[in-house]
Amino acid sequence: MNEAGANDAGNDFVNGNDEGDDGRGSYEVFNPPADRFLTAQMWWIASELVRRHPHLRICGLEVDAGDRLLIVHDEQDGMRIQWDLVGGCKFLVDGLVRTITWIEMMAALSPHETLKRIEVATGLGVPKSTPATTPRALAYRVIASALATAVDDRHDWYAVPAPMLKAEDCDYFDGFPTAVEARSAYEDAAEEQLQIDRGAYFFQPFWAVVRDLQPIAIFDVAGVAHTTVGAMPLMALYEEINHNLTITTARVLGPYLP
């Protein structure tokens, strides 16, 4: 194609008829981002909040099939920051529910904008210096890194709580014998605590990373990843490779990552 032809082709493209058959003109119907993008984003923000504020934890609920809540809370459960795939991010301020929509979160120039907005609005505050990553924060960050890495994989990835109590019906631990041992240790410690002071704070120490409905690893907030080959202490690995989160994630879940 000669230069004139190339210029004409460009003009035809720019000045062509933008109006579709349905008469909407150049406006496109808005469709929300797919769940995989939202899941990766909520996990990144939640894990960064825990990294920057080590007293926080992450828990989750499966409300209906495929409808999951991700919640960041403090150890007394007095603060709750919640994400879901429809309503975005919600939290209480002075008794009122504040919302950051998915449109706002996904349109932000940097996810740190949303992170700092939550910190300021909830009173957590923006830390002057980021604390060193704790084993718990590292476990959450590796989960978030895996979900972000696999966002365009042909397989479906997500993370779900794996119940601590053996009485709860759960097959996520099948095939992970070191996770079964850790689960028993948590349950024994909880029973001992109840006998001592008749009260214990229960939290979710285990998360299953699931790929096409099959768990591929169980993460313990003590900073351990349980895979089919055994238990892998995350902090030792993270420090060995100069605090590189991406490589840490690849070492743990490499055979499954795209």
PDB file of C-alpha atoms in Angstrom:
ATOM      1  CA  MET A   1       0.000   0.000   0.000  1.00  0.00           C
ATOM      2  CA  ASN A   2       1.394   3.444  -0.944  1.00  0.00           C
ATOM      3  CA  GLU A   3       1.568   6.388   1.455  1.00  0.00           C
ATOM      4  CA  ALA A   4      -1.621   7.986   0.164  1.00  0.00           C
ATOM      5  CA  GLY A   5      -3.474   4.720   0.491  1.00  0.00           C
ATOM      6  CA  ALA A   6      -2.213   4.271   4.026  1.00  0.00           C
ATOM      7  CA  ASN A   7      -3.380   7.760   4.958  1.00  0.00           C
ATOM      8  CA  ASP A   8      -6.792   7.177   3.408  1.00  0.00           C
ATOM      9  CA  ALA A   9      -7.152   3.895   5.292  1.00  0.00           C
ATOM     10  CA  GLY A  10      -6.380   5.639   8.552  1.00  0.00           C
ATOM     11  CA  ASN A  11      -8.924   8.358   7.867  1.00  0.00           C
ATOM     12  CA  ASP A  12     -11.569   5.804   6.977  1.00  0.00           C
ATOM     13  CA  PHE A  13     -10.969   4.085  10.321  1.00  0.00           C
ATOM     14  CA  VAL A  14     -11.148   7.271  12.384  1.00  0.00           C
ATOM     15  CA  ASN A  15     -14.067   8.868  10.547  1.00  0.00           C
ATOM     16  CA  GLY A  16     -16.088   5.749   9.863  1.00  0.00           C
ATOM     17  CA  ASN A  17     -19.609   5.214  11.077  1.00  0.00           C
ATOM     18  CA  ASP A  18     -19.421   4.649  14.848  1.00  0.00           C
ATOM     19  CA  GLU A  19     -23.128   4.039  15.189  1.00  0.00           C
ATOM     20  CA  GLY A  20     -24.017   0.394  15.614  1.00  0.00           C
ATOM     21  CA  ASP A  21     -27.103  -1.356  14.413  1.00  0.00           C
ATOM     22  CA  ASP A  22     -28.791  -0.767  17.763  1.00  0.00           C
ATOM     23  CA  GLY A  23     -28.494   3.018  17.507  1.00  0.00           C
ATOM     24  CA  ARG A  24     -26.282   3.490  20.565  1.00  0.00           C
ATOM     25  CA  GLY A  25     -23.798   5.600  18.623  1.00  0.00           C
ATOM     26  CA  SER A  26     -20.229   5.631  19.888  1.00  0.00           C
ATOM     27  CA  TYR A  27     -21.201   4.772  23.466  1.00  0.00           C
ATOM     28  CA  GLU A  28     -20.366   1.282  24.623  1.00  0.00           C
ATOM     29  CA  VAL A  29     -22.525  -0.591  27.092  1.00  0.00           C
ATOM     30  CA  PHE A  30     -20.608  -0.929  30.368  1.00  0.00           C
ATOM     31  CA  ASN A  31     -19.858  -4.456  31.480  1.00  0.00           C
ATOM     32  CA  PRO A  32     -18.123  -4.944  34.845  1.00  0.00           C
ATOM     33  CA  PRO A  33     -14.679  -6.563  34.897  1.00  0.00           C
ATOM     34  CA  ALA A  34     -14.628 -10.340  35.138  1.00  0.00           C
ATOM     35  CA  ASP A  35     -14.489 -11.850  38.616  1.00  0.00           C
ATOM     36  CA  ARG A  36     -10.873 -12.944  38.159  1.00  0.00           C
ATOM     37  CA  PHE A  37      -9.715  -9.320  37.934  1.00  0.00           C
ATOM     38  CA  LEU A  38     -11.762  -8.278  40.954  1.00  0.00           C
ATOM     39  CA  THR A  39     -10.542 -11.244  43.003  1.00  0.00           C
ATOM     40  CA  ALA A  40      -6.897 -10.465  42.270  1.00  0.00           C
ATOM     41  CA  GLN A  41      -7.401  -6.785  43.114  1.00  0.00           C
ATOM     42  CA  MET A  42      -9.220  -7.352  46.405  1.00  0.00           C
ATOM     43  CA  TRP A  43      -6.571  -9.822  47.541  1.00  0.00           C
ATOM     44  CA  TRP A  44      -3.763  -7.417  46.678  1.00  0.00           C
ATOM     45  CA  ILE A  45      -5.350  -4.561  48.641  1.00  0.00           C
ATOM     46  CA  ALA A  46      -6.250  -6.806  51.592  1.00  0.00           C
ATOM     47  CA  SER A  47      -2.789  -8.368  51.794  1.00  0.00           C
ATOM     48  CA  GLU A  48      -1.134  -4.940  51.570  1.00  0.00           C
ATOM     49  CA  LEU A  49      -3.283  -3.669  54.429  1.00  0.00           C
ATOM     50  CA  VAL A  50      -2.047  -6.553  56.579  1.00  0.00           C
ATOM     51  CA  ARG A  51       1.545  -5.940  55.501  1.00  0.00           C
ATOM     52  CA  ARG A  52       1.282  -2.254  56.451  1.00  0.00           C
ATOM     53  CA  HIS A  53      -0.735  -2.904  59.632  1.00  0.00           C
ATOM     54  CA  PRO A  54       0.453  -6.224  61.133  1.00  0.00           C
ATOM     55  CA  HIS A  55      -2.333  -6.420  63.741  1.00  0.00           C
ATOM     56  CA  LEU A  56      -4.862  -7.069  60.963  1.00  0.00           C
ATOM     57  CA  ARG A  57      -6.044 -10.437  59.657  1.00  0.00           C
ATOM     58  CA  ILE A  58      -7.984 -11.685  56.647  1.00  0.00           C
ATOM     59  CA  CYS A  59     -11.012 -13.934  56.828  1.00  0.00           C
ATOM     60  CA  GLY A  60     -13.564 -15.005  54.263  1.00  0.00           C
ATOM     61  CA  LEU A  61     -17.105 -16.243  53.860  1.00  0.00           C
ATOM     62  CA  GLU A  62     -18.829 -18.109  51.064  1.00  0.00           C
ATOM     63  CA  VAL A  63     -22.354 -16.695  51.105  1.00  0.00           C
ATOM     64  CA  ASP A  64     -23.749 -18.489  48.069  1.00  0.00           C
ATOM     65  CA  ALA A  65     -22.242 -20.558  45.282  1.00  0.00           C
ATOM     66  CA  GLY A  66     -19.476 -18.418  43.858  1.00  0.00           C
ATOM     67  CA  ASP A  67     -20.426 -15.405  46.022  1.00  0.00           C
ATOM     68  CA  ARG A  68     -17.523 -14.774  48.380  1.00  0.00           C
ATOM     69  CA  LEU A  69     -16.732 -12.112  50.943  1.00  0.00           C
ATOM     70  CA  LEU A  70     -13.180 -11.120  51.812  1.00  0.00           C
ATOM     71  CA  ILE A  71     -12.831  -9.334  55.146  1.00  0.00           C
ATOM     72  CA  VAL A  72      -9.892  -7.560  56.767  1.00  0.00           C
ATOM     73  CA  HIS A  73     -10.347  -7.178  60.516  1.00  0.00           C
ATOM     74  CA  ASP A  74      -8.354  -6.603  63.675  1.00  0.00           C
ATOM     75  CA  GLU A  75      -7.786  -9.293  66.267  1.00  0.00           C
ATOM     76  CA  GLN A  76     -10.813  -8.234  68.329  1.00  0.00           C
ATOM     77  CA  ASP A  77     -12.972  -7.960  65.199  1.00  0.00           C
ATOM     78  CA  GLY A  78     -13.721  -4.333  66.030  1.00  0.00           C
ATOM     79  CA  MET A  79     -12.681  -3.158  62.554  1.00  0.00           C
ATOM     80  CA  ARG A  80     -14.017  -4.734  59.390  1.00  0.00           C
ATOM     81  CA  ILE A  81     -13.208  -3.842  55.800  1.00  0.00           C
ATOM     82  CA  GLN A  82     -15.165  -5.987  53.381  1.00  0.00           C
ATOM     83  CA  TRP A  83     -15.024  -6.757  49.677  1.00  0.00           C
ATOM     84  CA  ASP A  84     -17.464  -8.645  47.514  1.00  0.00           C
ATOM     85  CA  LEU A  85     -17.655  -9.148  43.767  1.00  0.00           C
ATOM     86  CA  VAL A  86     -20.715  -6.918  43.360  1.00  0.00           C
ATOM     87  CA  GLY A  87     -20.675  -4.210  46.012  1.00  0.00           C
ATOM     88  CA  GLY A  88     -16.968  -3.380  45.981  1.00  0.00           C
ATOM     89  CA  CYS A  89     -15.289  -2.330  49.243  1.00  0.00           C
ATOM     90  CA  LYS A  90     -17.348  -1.396  52.325  1.00  0.00           C
ATOM     91  CA  PHE A  91     -16.450  -0.280  55.838  1.00  0.00           C
ATOM     92  CA  LEU A  92     -17.987   1.583  58.755  1.00  0.00           C
ATOM     93  CA  VAL A  93     -17.048   5.152  59.638  1.00  0.00           C
ATOM     94  CA  ASP A  94     -18.911   6.819  62.522  1.00  0.00           C
ATOM     95  CA  GLY A  95     -21.688   4.273  62.232  1.00  0.00           C
ATOM     96  CA  LEU A  96     -22.175   4.868  58.516  1.00  0.00           C
ATOM     97  CA  VAL A  97     -21.326   2.396  55.748  1.00  0.00           C
ATOM     98  CA  ARG A  98     -18.843   3.857  53.296  1.00  0.00           C
ATOM     99  CA  THR A  99     -18.358   2.268  49.879  1.00  0.00           C
ATOM    100  CA  ILE A 100     -15.599   2.318  47.286  1.00  0.00           C
ATOM    101  CA  THR A 101     -17.061   0.935  44.090  1.00  0.00           C
ATOM    102  CA  TRP A 102     -15.311  -1.437  41.733  1.00  0.00           C
ATOM    103  CA  ILE A 103     -15.401   1.265  39.051  1.00  0.00           C
ATOM    104  CA  GLU A 104     -13.419   3.538  41.385  1.00  0.00           C
ATOM    105  CA  MET A 105     -10.968   0.818  42.382  1.00  0.00           C
ATOM    106  CA  MET A 106     -10.328  -0.463  38.865  1.00  0.00           C
ATOM    107  CA  ALA A 107     -10.075   3.065  37.421  1.00  0.00           C
ATOM    108  CA  ALA A 108      -7.511   4.259  39.984  1.00  0.00           C
ATOM    109  CA  LEU A 109      -4.159   5.141  38.435  1.00  0.00           C
ATOM    110  CA  SER A 110      -2.500   3.057  41.154  1.00  0.00           C
ATOM    111  CA  PRO A 111      -3.957   0.517  43.587  1.00  0.00           C
ATOM    112  CA  HIS A 112      -2.054   2.411  46.283  1.00  0.00           C
ATOM    113  CA  GLU A 113      -4.610   5.199  45.850  1.00  0.00           C
ATOM    114  CA  THR A 114      -7.365   2.883  47.034  1.00  0.00           C
ATOM    115  CA  LEU A 115      -5.141   1.460  49.766  1.00  0.00           C
ATOM    116  CA  LYS A 116      -4.373   4.898  51.232  1.00  0.00           C
ATOM    117  CA  ARG A 117      -7.965   6.004  50.847  1.00  0.00           C
ATOM    118  CA  ILE A 118      -9.049   3.085  53.038  1.00  0.00           C
ATOM    119  CA  GLU A 119      -6.305   3.779  55.581  1.00  0.00           C
ATOM    120  CA  VAL A 120      -7.314   7.423  55.939  1.00  0.00           C
ATOM    121  CA  ALA A 121     -11.082   6.832  55.965  1.00  0.00           C
ATOM    122  CA  THR A 122     -10.981   4.009  58.546  1.00  0.00           C
ATOM    123  CA  GLY A 123      -8.507   5.724  60.852  1.00  0.00           C
ATOM    124  CA  LEU A 124      -5.787   3.136  60.330  1.00  0.00           C
ATOM    125  CA  GLY A 125      -3.571   5.908  59.058  1.00  0.00           C
ATOM    126  CA  VAL A 126      -0.875   5.853  56.413  1.00  0.00           C
ATOM    127  CA  PRO A 127       2.242   4.376  58.029  1.00  0.00           C
ATOM    128  CA  LYS A 128       5.321   6.598  57.929  1.00  0.00           C
ATOM    129  CA  SER A 129       7.426   3.530  57.256  1.00  0.00           C
ATOM    130  CA  THR A 130       6.194   0.105  56.202  1.00  0.00           C
ATOM    131  CA  PRO A 131       6.847  -2.581  58.838  1.00  0.00           C
ATOM    132  CA  ALA A 132       8.819  -5.664  57.908  1.00  0.00           C
ATOM    133  CA  THR A 133       6.641  -8.393  56.425  1.00  0.00           C
ATOM    134  CA  THR A 134       5.415 -10.836  59.055  1.00  0.00           C
ATOM    135  CA  PRO A 135       4.927 -14.558  58.356  1.00  0.00           C
ATOM    136  CA  ARG A 136       1.164 -13.998  58.339  1.00  0.00           C
ATOM    137  CA  ALA A 137       1.346 -11.079  55.909  1.00  0.00           C
ATOM    138  CA  LEU A 138       3.699 -13.077  53.699  1.00  0.00           C
ATOM    139  CA  ALA A 139       1.235 -15.972  53.469  1.00  0.00           C
ATOM    140  CA  TYR A 140      -1.488 -13.557  52.365  1.00  0.00           C
ATOM    141  CA  ARG A 141       0.842 -11.812  49.913  1.00  0.00           C
ATOM    142  CA  VAL A 142       1.850 -15.079  48.247  1.00  0.00           C
ATOM    143  CA  ILE A 143      -1.828 -15.941  47.770  1.00  0.00           C
ATOM    144  CA  ALA A 144      -2.434 -12.496  46.251  1.00  0.00           C
ATOM    145  CA  SER A 145       0.619 -12.869  44.009  1.00  0.00           C
ATOM    146  CA  ALA A 146      -0.574 -16.265  42.762  1.00  0.00           C
ATOM    147  CA  LEU A 147      -4.040 -14.939  41.929  1.00  0.00           C
ATOM    148  CA  ALA A 148      -2.564 -11.956  40.085  1.00  0.00           C
ATOM    149  CA  THR A 149      -0.123 -14.147  38.146  1.00  0.00           C
ATOM    150  CA  ALA A 150      -2.907 -16.522  37.096  1.00  0.00           C
ATOM    151  CA  VAL A 151      -5.447 -13.837  36.175  1.00  0.00           C
ATOM    152  CA  ASP A 152      -5.218 -14.731  32.464  1.00  0.00           C
ATOM    153  CA  ASP A 153      -4.763 -18.460  32.922  1.00  0.00           C
ATOM    154  CA  ARG A 154      -7.244 -20.758  31.172  1.00  0.00           C
ATOM    155  CA  HIS A 155      -7.837 -22.357  34.587  1.00  0.00           C
ATOM    156  CA  ASP A 156     -10.053 -20.782  37.237  1.00  0.00           C
ATOM    157  CA  TRP A 157      -8.156 -19.688  40.367  1.00  0.00           C
ATOM    158  CA  TYR A 158      -9.461 -18.481  43.712  1.00  0.00           C
ATOM    159  CA  ALA A 159      -8.742 -18.765  47.441  1.00  0.00           C
ATOM    160  CA  VAL A 160     -11.159 -20.007  50.093  1.00  0.00           C
ATOM    161  CA  PRO A 161     -10.942 -20.501  53.857  1.00  0.00           C
ATOM    162  CA  ALA A 162     -10.116 -24.053  54.879  1.00  0.00           C
ATOM    163  CA  PRO A 163     -11.843 -24.826  58.221  1.00  0.00           C
ATOM    164  CA  MET A 164      -9.591 -25.272  61.231  1.00  0.00           C
ATOM    165  CA  LEU A 165     -11.898 -27.618  63.148  1.00  0.00           C
ATOM    166  CA  LYS A 166     -11.825 -31.242  62.079  1.00  0.00           C
ATOM    167  CA  ALA A 167     -15.520 -31.567  62.886  1.00  0.00           C
ATOM    168  CA  GLU A 168     -16.311 -29.291  59.952  1.00  0.00           C
ATOM    169  CA  ASP A 169     -16.824 -31.241  56.759  1.00  0.00           C
ATOM    170  CA  CYS A 170     -13.973 -30.259  54.431  1.00  0.00           C
ATOM    171  CA  ASP A 171     -11.964 -32.186  51.856  1.00  0.00           C
ATOM    172  CA  TYR A 172      -9.499 -29.387  51.116  1.00  0.00           C
ATOM    173  CA  PHE A 173      -6.898 -31.071  53.350  1.00  0.00           C
ATOM    174  CA  ASP A 174      -6.956 -34.368  51.449  1.00  0.00           C
ATOM    175  CA  GLY A 175      -3.540 -34.941  49.923  1.00  0.00           C
ATOM    176  CA  PHE A 176      -1.757 -32.467  52.233  1.00  0.00           C
ATOM    177  CA  PRO A 177      -0.618 -34.514  55.264  1.00  0.00           C
ATOM    178  CA  THR A 178       1.497 -31.712  56.772  1.00  0.00           C
ATOM    179  CA  ALA A 179      -1.566 -29.429  56.690  1.00  0.00           C
ATOM    180  CA  VAL A 180      -3.563 -32.120  58.510  1.00  0.00           C
ATOM    181  CA  GLU A 181      -0.898 -32.178  61.234  1.00  0.00           C
ATOM    182  CA  ALA A 182      -0.948 -28.390  61.519  1.00  0.00           C
ATOM    183  CA  ARG A 183      -4.730 -28.430  61.696  1.00  0.00           C
ATOM    184  CA  SER A 184      -4.656 -30.865  64.609  1.00  0.00           C
ATOM    185  CA  ALA A 185      -2.109 -28.689  66.422  1.00  0.00           C
ATOM    186  CA  TYR A 186      -4.346 -25.614  66.088  1.00  0.00           C
ATOM    187  CA  GLU A 187      -7.362 -27.506  67.368  1.00  0.00           C
ATOM    188  CA  ASP A 188      -5.431 -28.888  70.346  1.00  0.00           C
ATOM    189  CA  ALA A 189      -4.179 -25.392  71.210  1.00  0.00           C
ATOM    190  CA  ALA A 190      -7.719 -23.985  71.025  1.00  0.00           C
ATOM    191  CA  GLU A 191      -9.043 -26.713  73.344  1.00  0.00           C
ATOM    192  CA  GLU A 192      -6.209 -26.061  75.796  1.00  0.00           C
ATOM    193  CA  GLN A 193      -6.989 -22.342  75.765  1.00  0.00           C
ATOM    194  CA  LEU A 194     -10.640 -23.028  76.499  1.00  0.00           C
ATOM    195  CA  GLN A 195      -9.695 -25.175  79.487  1.00  0.00           C
ATOM    196  CA  ILE A 196      -7.432 -22.467  80.891  1.00  0.00           C
ATOM    197  CA  ASP A 197      -9.646 -19.388  80.742  1.00  0.00           C
ATOM    198  CA  ARG A 198     -12.936 -20.597  79.206  1.00  0.00           C
ATOM    199  CA  GLY A 199     -12.484 -18.282  76.285  1.00  0.00           C
ATOM    200  CA  ALA A 200     -10.570 -18.394  73.046  1.00  0.00           C
ATOM    201  CA  TYR A 201     -10.381 -16.222  69.985  1.00  0.00           C
ATOM    202  CA  PHE A 202     -10.988 -18.267  66.873  1.00  0.00           C
ATOM    203  CA  PHE A 203      -9.647 -17.110  63.542  1.00  0.00           C
ATOM    204  CA  GLN A 204      -9.034 -18.632  60.131  1.00  0.00           C
ATOM    205  CA  PRO A 205      -5.455 -19.878  59.970  1.00  0.00           C
ATOM    206  CA  PHE A 206      -5.843 -21.821  56.722  1.00  0.00           C
ATOM    207  CA  TRP A 207      -6.563 -20.773  53.147  1.00  0.00           C
ATOM    208  CA  ALA A 208      -6.835 -23.161  50.227  1.00  0.00           C
ATOM    209  CA  VAL A 209      -5.671 -21.965  46.827  1.00  0.00           C
ATOM    210  CA  VAL A 210      -7.986 -23.687  44.376  1.00  0.00           C
ATOM    211  CA  ARG A 211      -7.440 -24.262  40.659  1.00  0.00           C
ATOM    212  CA  ASP A 212     -10.413 -25.556  38.678  1.00  0.00           C
ATOM    213  CA  LEU A 213     -12.126 -26.664  41.900  1.00  0.00           C
ATOM    214  CA  GLN A 214      -9.043 -28.613  43.036  1.00  0.00           C
ATOM    215  CA  PRO A 215      -6.920 -27.364  45.970  1.00  0.00           C
ATOM    216  CA  ILE A 216      -3.264 -27.106  44.999  1.00  0.00           C
ATOM    217  CA  ALA A 217      -1.894 -25.721  48.280  1.00  0.00           C
ATOM    218  CA  ILE A 218      -2.984 -24.940  51.828  1.00  0.00           C
ATOM    219  CA  PHE A 219      -1.546 -21.736  53.299  1.00  0.00           C
ATOM    220  CA  ASP A 220      -1.144 -21.403  57.067  1.00  0.00           C
ATOM    221  CA  VAL A 221      -0.994 -17.856  58.459  1.00  0.00           C
ATOM    222  CA  ALA A 222       1.903 -19.028  60.605  1.00  0.00           C
ATOM    223  CA  GLY A 223       3.827 -18.512  57.363  1.00  0.00           C
ATOM    224  CA  VAL A 224       3.805 -22.019  55.924  1.00  0.00           C
ATOM    225  CA  ALA A 225       2.627 -23.329  52.560  1.00  0.00           C
ATOM    226  CA  HIS A 226       1.525 -26.961  52.517  1.00  0.00           C
ATOM    227  CA  THR A 227       1.782 -28.662  49.143  1.00  0.00           C
ATOM    228  CA  THR A 228       1.766 -32.280  48.028  1.00  0.00           C
ATOM    229  CA  VAL A 229       5.517 -32.433  48.670  1.00  0.00           C
ATOM    230  CA  GLY A 230       5.285 -31.177  52.254  1.00  0.00           C
ATOM    231  CA  ALA A 231       5.464 -28.030  54.342  1.00  0.00           C
ATOM    232  CA  MET A 232       7.396 -25.032  53.036  1.00  0.00           C
ATOM    233  CA  PRO A 233       8.301 -22.201  55.475  1.00  0.00           C
ATOM    234  CA  LEU A 234       7.726 -19.049  53.452  1.00  0.00           C
ATOM    235  CA  MET A 235       9.871 -16.573  55.378  1.00  0.00           C
ATOM    236  CA  ALA A 236      13.068 -18.584  54.999  1.00  0.00           C
ATOM    237  CA  LEU A 237      12.453 -18.867  51.271  1.00  0.00           C
ATOM    238  CA  TYR A 238      11.533 -15.185  50.960  1.00  0.00           C
ATOM    239  CA  GLU A 239      14.719 -14.080  52.739  1.00  0.00           C
ATOM    240  CA  GLU A 240      16.865 -16.505  50.770  1.00  0.00           C
ATOM    241  CA  ILE A 241      15.878 -14.860  47.480  1.00  0.00           C
ATOM    242  CA  ASN A 242      16.253 -11.247  48.663  1.00  0.00           C
ATOM    243  CA  HIS A 243      12.587 -10.650  49.538  1.00  0.00           C
ATOM    244  CA  ASN A 244      11.349 -11.224  46.004  1.00  0.00           C
ATOM    245  CA  LEU A 245       7.643 -12.030  46.245  1.00  0.00           C
ATOM    246  CA  THR A 246       7.235 -13.175  42.641  1.00  0.00           C
ATOM    247  CA  ILE A 247      10.020 -15.728  42.869  1.00  0.00           C
ATOM    248  CA  THR A 248       8.755 -16.905  46.258  1.00  0.00           C
ATOM    249  CA  THR A 249       5.341 -17.534  44.711  1.00  0.00           C
ATOM    250  CA  ALA A 250       6.906 -19.366  41.786  1.00  0.00           C
ATOM    251  CA  ARG A 251       8.944 -21.585  44.130  1.00  0.00           C
ATOM    252  CA  VAL A 252       5.788 -22.598  45.991  1.00  0.00           C
ATOM    253  CA  LEU A 253       3.301 -22.943  43.137  1.00  0.00           C
ATOM    254  CA  GLY A 254       5.533 -23.075  40.078  1.00  0.00           C
ATOM    255  CA  PRO A 255       4.215 -26.355  38.607  1.00  0.00           C
ATOM    256  CA  TYR A 256       0.696 -24.904  38.489  1.00  0.00           C
ATOM    257  CA  LEU A 257       1.312 -21.328  37.401  1.00  0.00           C
ATOM    258  CA  PRO A 258       0.704 -20.368  33.767  1.00  0.00           C
TER     259      PRO A 258
END
